[in-house]
Amino acid sequence: QVQLVESGGGLVQAGDSLRLSCAASGRTFSNNNMGWFRQAPGKEREFVAVISASGRSTDYSISVKGRFTISRDNAKNTLYLQMNNMKPEDTAVYYCAASGLFGVVTTQYRYWGQGTQVTVST
């Protein structure tokens, strides 16, 4: 199994940058596709980005494409989300998740972190 812990969230101003990290425990990390999701108050949890087990393939939601970059370091069992030019609508709790599939929906992910709060002010 894989246990996931997010970190790096905080309060930033519009236009600023922030990098989230997700530390994974367990030797199965390198065999899992990894995704980032986010959930704002009153809204459903939505897909943000996904990266394949090898790191060779990525996909992003339209709302973050060109601003966010997902990456991973399998040697360190760590997943990252670099967020640039942040907007108030990026405010949400961000979750990392692990899946045996390269997917964009929550039901395709078996393991989840506890989440980290990201707030973007104007």
JSON list of C-alpha atoms in Angstrom, two decimals:
[
{"chain": "A", "resi": 1, "resn": "GLN", "atom": "CA", "xyz": [0.00, 0.00, 0.00]},
{"chain": "A", "resi": 2, "resn": "VAL", "atom": "CA", "xyz": [0.92, 3.67, -0.37]},
{"chain": "A", "resi": 3, "resn": "GLN", "atom": "CA", "xyz": [0.48, 6.39, 2.26]},
{"chain": "A", "resi": 4, "resn": "LEU", "atom": "CA", "xyz": [0.48, 10.00, 1.04]},
{"chain": "A", "resi": 5, "resn": "VAL", "atom": "CA", "xyz": [1.12, 13.29, 2.88]},
{"chain": "A", "resi": 6, "resn": "GLU", "atom": "CA", "xyz": [0.76, 16.68, 1.16]},
{"chain": "A", "resi": 7, "resn": "SER", "atom": "CA", "xyz": [2.64, 19.83, 2.20]},
{"chain": "A", "resi": 8, "resn": "GLY", "atom": "CA", "xyz": [3.44, 23.31, 0.89]},
{"chain": "A", "resi": 9, "resn": "GLY", "atom": "CA", "xyz": [0.02, 24.94, 1.00]},
{"chain": "A", "resi": 10, "resn": "GLY", "atom": "CA", "xyz": [-0.53, 28.46, 2.29]},
{"chain": "A", "resi": 11, "resn": "LEU", "atom": "CA", "xyz": [-1.77, 31.97, 1.60]},
{"chain": "A", "resi": 12, "resn": "VAL", "atom": "CA", "xyz": [-0.49, 33.79, -1.49]},
{"chain": "A", "resi": 13, "resn": "GLN", "atom": "CA", "xyz": [-1.53, 36.75, -3.61]},
{"chain": "A", "resi": 14, "resn": "ALA", "atom": "CA", "xyz": [-2.83, 36.55, -7.17]},
{"chain": "A", "resi": 15, "resn": "GLY", "atom": "CA", "xyz": [0.06, 36.24, -9.60]},
{"chain": "A", "resi": 16, "resn": "ASP", "atom": "CA", "xyz": [2.35, 34.51, -7.08]},
{"chain": "A", "resi": 17, "resn": "SER", "atom": "CA", "xyz": [3.75, 30.98, -7.29]},
{"chain": "A", "resi": 18, "resn": "LEU", "atom": "CA", "xyz": [3.58, 28.02, -4.93]},
{"chain": "A", "resi": 19, "resn": "ARG", "atom": "CA", "xyz": [4.90, 24.45, -5.01]},
{"chain": "A", "resi": 20, "resn": "LEU", "atom": "CA", "xyz": [3.09, 21.57, -3.37]},
{"chain": "A", "resi": 21, "resn": "SER", "atom": "CA", "xyz": [4.77, 18.31, -2.40]},
{"chain": "A", "resi": 22, "resn": "CYS", "atom": "CA", "xyz": [3.35, 14.87, -1.73]},
{"chain": "A", "resi": 23, "resn": "ALA", "atom": "CA", "xyz": [5.53, 12.43, 0.20]},
{"chain": "A", "resi": 24, "resn": "ALA", "atom": "CA", "xyz": [4.74, 8.76, -0.36]},
{"chain": "A", "resi": 25, "resn": "SER", "atom": "CA", "xyz": [5.68, 5.81, 1.80]},
{"chain": "A", "resi": 26, "resn": "GLY", "atom": "CA", "xyz": [5.98, 2.27, 0.52]},
{"chain": "A", "resi": 27, "resn": "ARG", "atom": "CA", "xyz": [7.96, 0.69, -2.27]},
{"chain": "A", "resi": 28, "resn": "THR", "atom": "CA", "xyz": [4.94, 0.63, -4.62]},
{"chain": "A", "resi": 29, "resn": "PHE", "atom": "CA", "xyz": [5.14, 4.39, -5.34]},
{"chain": "A", "resi": 30, "resn": "SER", "atom": "CA", "xyz": [7.06, 3.98, -8.60]},
{"chain": "A", "resi": 31, "resn": "ASN", "atom": "CA", "xyz": [4.39, 1.62, -9.98]},
{"chain": "A", "resi": 32, "resn": "ASN", "atom": "CA", "xyz": [1.51, 4.07, -9.45]},
{"chain": "A", "resi": 33, "resn": "ASN", "atom": "CA", "xyz": [0.12, 6.80, -11.62]},
{"chain": "A", "resi": 34, "resn": "MET", "atom": "CA", "xyz": [-0.22, 9.93, -9.47]},
{"chain": "A", "resi": 35, "resn": "GLY", "atom": "CA", "xyz": [-2.77, 12.71, -9.60]},
{"chain": "A", "resi": 36, "resn": "TRP", "atom": "CA", "xyz": [-3.58, 16.07, -8.04]},
{"chain": "A", "resi": 37, "resn": "PHE", "atom": "CA", "xyz": [-7.19, 17.01, -7.27]},
{"chain": "A", "resi": 38, "resn": "ARG", "atom": "CA", "xyz": [-8.71, 20.02, -5.54]},
{"chain": "A", "resi": 39, "resn": "GLN", "atom": "CA", "xyz": [-11.95, 20.84, -3.76]},
{"chain": "A", "resi": 40, "resn": "ALA", "atom": "CA", "xyz": [-13.33, 24.31, -3.05]},
{"chain": "A", "resi": 41, "resn": "PRO", "atom": "CA", "xyz": [-16.12, 24.97, -0.51]},
{"chain": "A", "resi": 42, "resn": "GLY", "atom": "CA", "xyz": [-19.50, 23.98, -1.92]},
{"chain": "A", "resi": 43, "resn": "LYS", "atom": "CA", "xyz": [-18.00, 22.33, -5.00]},
{"chain": "A", "resi": 44, "resn": "GLU", "atom": "CA", "xyz": [-17.16, 18.78, -6.00]},
{"chain": "A", "resi": 45, "resn": "ARG", "atom": "CA", "xyz": [-13.61, 17.47, -5.98]},
{"chain": "A", "resi": 46, "resn": "GLU", "atom": "CA", "xyz": [-12.11, 18.18, -9.40]},
{"chain": "A", "resi": 47, "resn": "PHE", "atom": "CA", "xyz": [-9.21, 16.87, -11.42]},
{"chain": "A", "resi": 48, "resn": "VAL", "atom": "CA", "xyz": [-6.12, 19.06, -11.70]},
{"chain": "A", "resi": 49, "resn": "ALA", "atom": "CA", "xyz": [-3.27, 16.99, -13.16]},
{"chain": "A", "resi": 50, "resn": "VAL", "atom": "CA", "xyz": [-2.00, 13.42, -13.58]},
{"chain": "A", "resi": 51, "resn": "ILE", "atom": "CA", "xyz": [1.40, 11.87, -14.27]},
{"chain": "A", "resi": 52, "resn": "SER", "atom": "CA", "xyz": [2.21, 8.31, -15.33]},
{"chain": "A", "resi": 53, "resn": "ALA", "atom": "CA", "xyz": [4.26, 5.95, -13.18]},
{"chain": "A", "resi": 54, "resn": "SER", "atom": "CA", "xyz": [7.37, 6.59, -15.28]},
{"chain": "A", "resi": 55, "resn": "GLY", "atom": "CA", "xyz": [6.79, 10.34, -15.47]},
{"chain": "A", "resi": 56, "resn": "ARG", "atom": "CA", "xyz": [6.73, 10.24, -19.27]},
{"chain": "A", "resi": 57, "resn": "SER", "atom": "CA", "xyz": [3.07, 11.20, -19.68]},
{"chain": "A", "resi": 58, "resn": "THR", "atom": "CA", "xyz": [1.09, 14.06, -18.13]},
{"chain": "A", "resi": 59, "resn": "ASP", "atom": "CA", "xyz": [-2.34, 15.62, -18.50]},
{"chain": "A", "resi": 60, "resn": "TYR", "atom": "CA", "xyz": [-3.96, 18.75, -17.06]},
{"chain": "A", "resi": 61, "resn": "SER", "atom": "CA", "xyz": [-7.37, 20.30, -16.63]},
{"chain": "A", "resi": 62, "resn": "ILE", "atom": "CA", "xyz": [-8.08, 23.15, -19.03]},
{"chain": "A", "resi": 63, "resn": "SER", "atom": "CA", "xyz": [-8.29, 25.63, -16.16]},
{"chain": "A", "resi": 64, "resn": "VAL", "atom": "CA", "xyz": [-4.65, 25.08, -15.09]},
{"chain": "A", "resi": 65, "resn": "LYS", "atom": "CA", "xyz": [-2.93, 24.13, -18.36]},
{"chain": "A", "resi": 66, "resn": "GLY", "atom": "CA", "xyz": [0.01, 26.43, -19.03]},
{"chain": "A", "resi": 67, "resn": "ARG", "atom": "CA", "xyz": [0.19, 27.58, -15.39]},
{"chain": "A", "resi": 68, "resn": "PHE", "atom": "CA", "xyz": [0.68, 24.35, -13.37]},
{"chain": "A", "resi": 69, "resn": "THR", "atom": "CA", "xyz": [3.29, 21.62, -13.83]},
{"chain": "A", "resi": 70, "resn": "ILE", "atom": "CA", "xyz": [3.12, 18.13, -12.31]},
{"chain": "A", "resi": 71, "resn": "SER", "atom": "CA", "xyz": [6.34, 16.17, -11.76]},
{"chain": "A", "resi": 72, "resn": "ARG", "atom": "CA", "xyz": [7.69, 13.30, -9.69]},
{"chain": "A", "resi": 73, "resn": "ASP", "atom": "CA", "xyz": [10.97, 12.04, -8.29]},
{"chain": "A", "resi": 74, "resn": "ASN", "atom": "CA", "xyz": [10.61, 8.29, -7.90]},
{"chain": "A", "resi": 75, "resn": "ALA", "atom": "CA", "xyz": [14.01, 7.99, -6.20]},
{"chain": "A", "resi": 76, "resn": "LYS", "atom": "CA", "xyz": [12.67, 10.25, -3.42]},
{"chain": "A", "resi": 77, "resn": "ASN", "atom": "CA", "xyz": [9.10, 8.89, -3.47]},
{"chain": "A", "resi": 78, "resn": "THR", "atom": "CA", "xyz": [7.81, 12.43, -3.95]},
{"chain": "A", "resi": 79, "resn": "LEU", "atom": "CA", "xyz": [5.20, 14.06, -6.20]},
{"chain": "A", "resi": 80, "resn": "TYR", "atom": "CA", "xyz": [5.16, 17.81, -6.94]},
{"chain": "A", "resi": 81, "resn": "LEU", "atom": "CA", "xyz": [2.77, 20.43, -8.27]},
{"chain": "A", "resi": 82, "resn": "GLN", "atom": "CA", "xyz": [4.34, 23.71, -9.35]},
{"chain": "A", "resi": 83, "resn": "MET", "atom": "CA", "xyz": [1.67, 26.42, -9.49]},
{"chain": "A", "resi": 84, "resn": "ASN", "atom": "CA", "xyz": [2.50, 29.69, -11.28]},
{"chain": "A", "resi": 85, "resn": "ASN", "atom": "CA", "xyz": [0.44, 32.83, -11.94]},
{"chain": "A", "resi": 86, "resn": "MET", "atom": "CA", "xyz": [-2.08, 31.78, -9.33]},
{"chain": "A", "resi": 87, "resn": "LYS", "atom": "CA", "xyz": [-5.64, 33.08, -9.44]},
{"chain": "A", "resi": 88, "resn": "PRO", "atom": "CA", "xyz": [-8.32, 33.45, -6.72]},
{"chain": "A", "resi": 89, "resn": "GLU", "atom": "CA", "xyz": [-10.28, 30.61, -8.34]},
{"chain": "A", "resi": 90, "resn": "ASP", "atom": "CA", "xyz": [-7.36, 28.28, -7.50]},
{"chain": "A", "resi": 91, "resn": "THR", "atom": "CA", "xyz": [-8.33, 28.52, -3.83]},
{"chain": "A", "resi": 92, "resn": "ALA", "atom": "CA", "xyz": [-9.12, 25.01, -2.58]},
{"chain": "A", "resi": 93, "resn": "VAL", "atom": "CA", "xyz": [-7.90, 22.06, -0.57]},
{"chain": "A", "resi": 94, "resn": "TYR", "atom": "CA", "xyz": [-5.43, 20.17, -2.76]},
{"chain": "A", "resi": 95, "resn": "TYR", "atom": "CA", "xyz": [-5.12, 16.38, -2.59]},
{"chain": "A", "resi": 96, "resn": "CYS", "atom": "CA", "xyz": [-2.62, 13.97, -4.08]},
{"chain": "A", "resi": 97, "resn": "ALA", "atom": "CA", "xyz": [-3.74, 10.46, -5.00]},
{"chain": "A", "resi": 98, "resn": "ALA", "atom": "CA", "xyz": [-2.36, 7.18, -6.36]},
{"chain": "A", "resi": 99, "resn": "SER", "atom": "CA", "xyz": [-3.92, 4.93, -8.97]},
{"chain": "A", "resi": 100, "resn": "GLY", "atom": "CA", "xyz": [-3.16, 1.85, -11.04]},
{"chain": "A", "resi": 101, "resn": "LEU", "atom": "CA", "xyz": [-4.73, 3.71, -13.97]},
{"chain": "A", "resi": 102, "resn": "PHE", "atom": "CA", "xyz": [-3.88, 6.92, -15.82]},
{"chain": "A", "resi": 103, "resn": "GLY", "atom": "CA", "xyz": [-7.18, 8.60, -14.99]},
{"chain": "A", "resi": 104, "resn": "VAL", "atom": "CA", "xyz": [-8.94, 11.93, -14.46]},
{"chain": "A", "resi": 105, "resn": "VAL", "atom": "CA", "xyz": [-11.81, 10.94, -12.15]},
{"chain": "A", "resi": 106, "resn": "THR", "atom": "CA", "xyz": [-11.72, 10.38, -8.39]},
{"chain": "A", "resi": 107, "resn": "THR", "atom": "CA", "xyz": [-13.13, 6.84, -8.55]},
{"chain": "A", "resi": 108, "resn": "GLN", "atom": "CA", "xyz": [-10.02, 5.68, -10.43]},
{"chain": "A", "resi": 109, "resn": "TYR", "atom": "CA", "xyz": [-7.76, 6.50, -7.44]},
{"chain": "A", "resi": 110, "resn": "ARG", "atom": "CA", "xyz": [-7.34, 4.11, -4.53]},
{"chain": "A", "resi": 111, "resn": "TYR", "atom": "CA", "xyz": [-5.05, 6.03, -2.14]},
{"chain": "A", "resi": 112, "resn": "TRP", "atom": "CA", "xyz": [-5.44, 9.66, -1.00]},
{"chain": "A", "resi": 113, "resn": "GLY", "atom": "CA", "xyz": [-3.54, 12.15, 1.13]},
{"chain": "A", "resi": 114, "resn": "GLN", "atom": "CA", "xyz": [-5.12, 14.32, 3.83]},
{"chain": "A", "resi": 115, "resn": "GLY", "atom": "CA", "xyz": [-5.05, 17.51, 1.75]},
{"chain": "A", "resi": 116, "resn": "THR", "atom": "CA", "xyz": [-3.35, 20.89, 2.07]},
{"chain": "A", "resi": 117, "resn": "GLN", "atom": "CA", "xyz": [-5.11, 24.28, 1.99]},
{"chain": "A", "resi": 118, "resn": "VAL", "atom": "CA", "xyz": [-4.21, 26.78, -0.73]},
{"chain": "A", "resi": 119, "resn": "THR", "atom": "CA", "xyz": [-5.69, 30.29, -0.55]},
{"chain": "A", "resi": 120, "resn": "VAL", "atom": "CA", "xyz": [-5.14, 32.95, -3.21]},
{"chain": "A", "resi": 121, "resn": "SER", "atom": "CA", "xyz": [-6.08, 36.53, -2.29]},
{"chain": "A", "resi": 122, "resn": "THR", "atom": "CA", "xyz": [-6.62, 39.57, -4.49]}
]
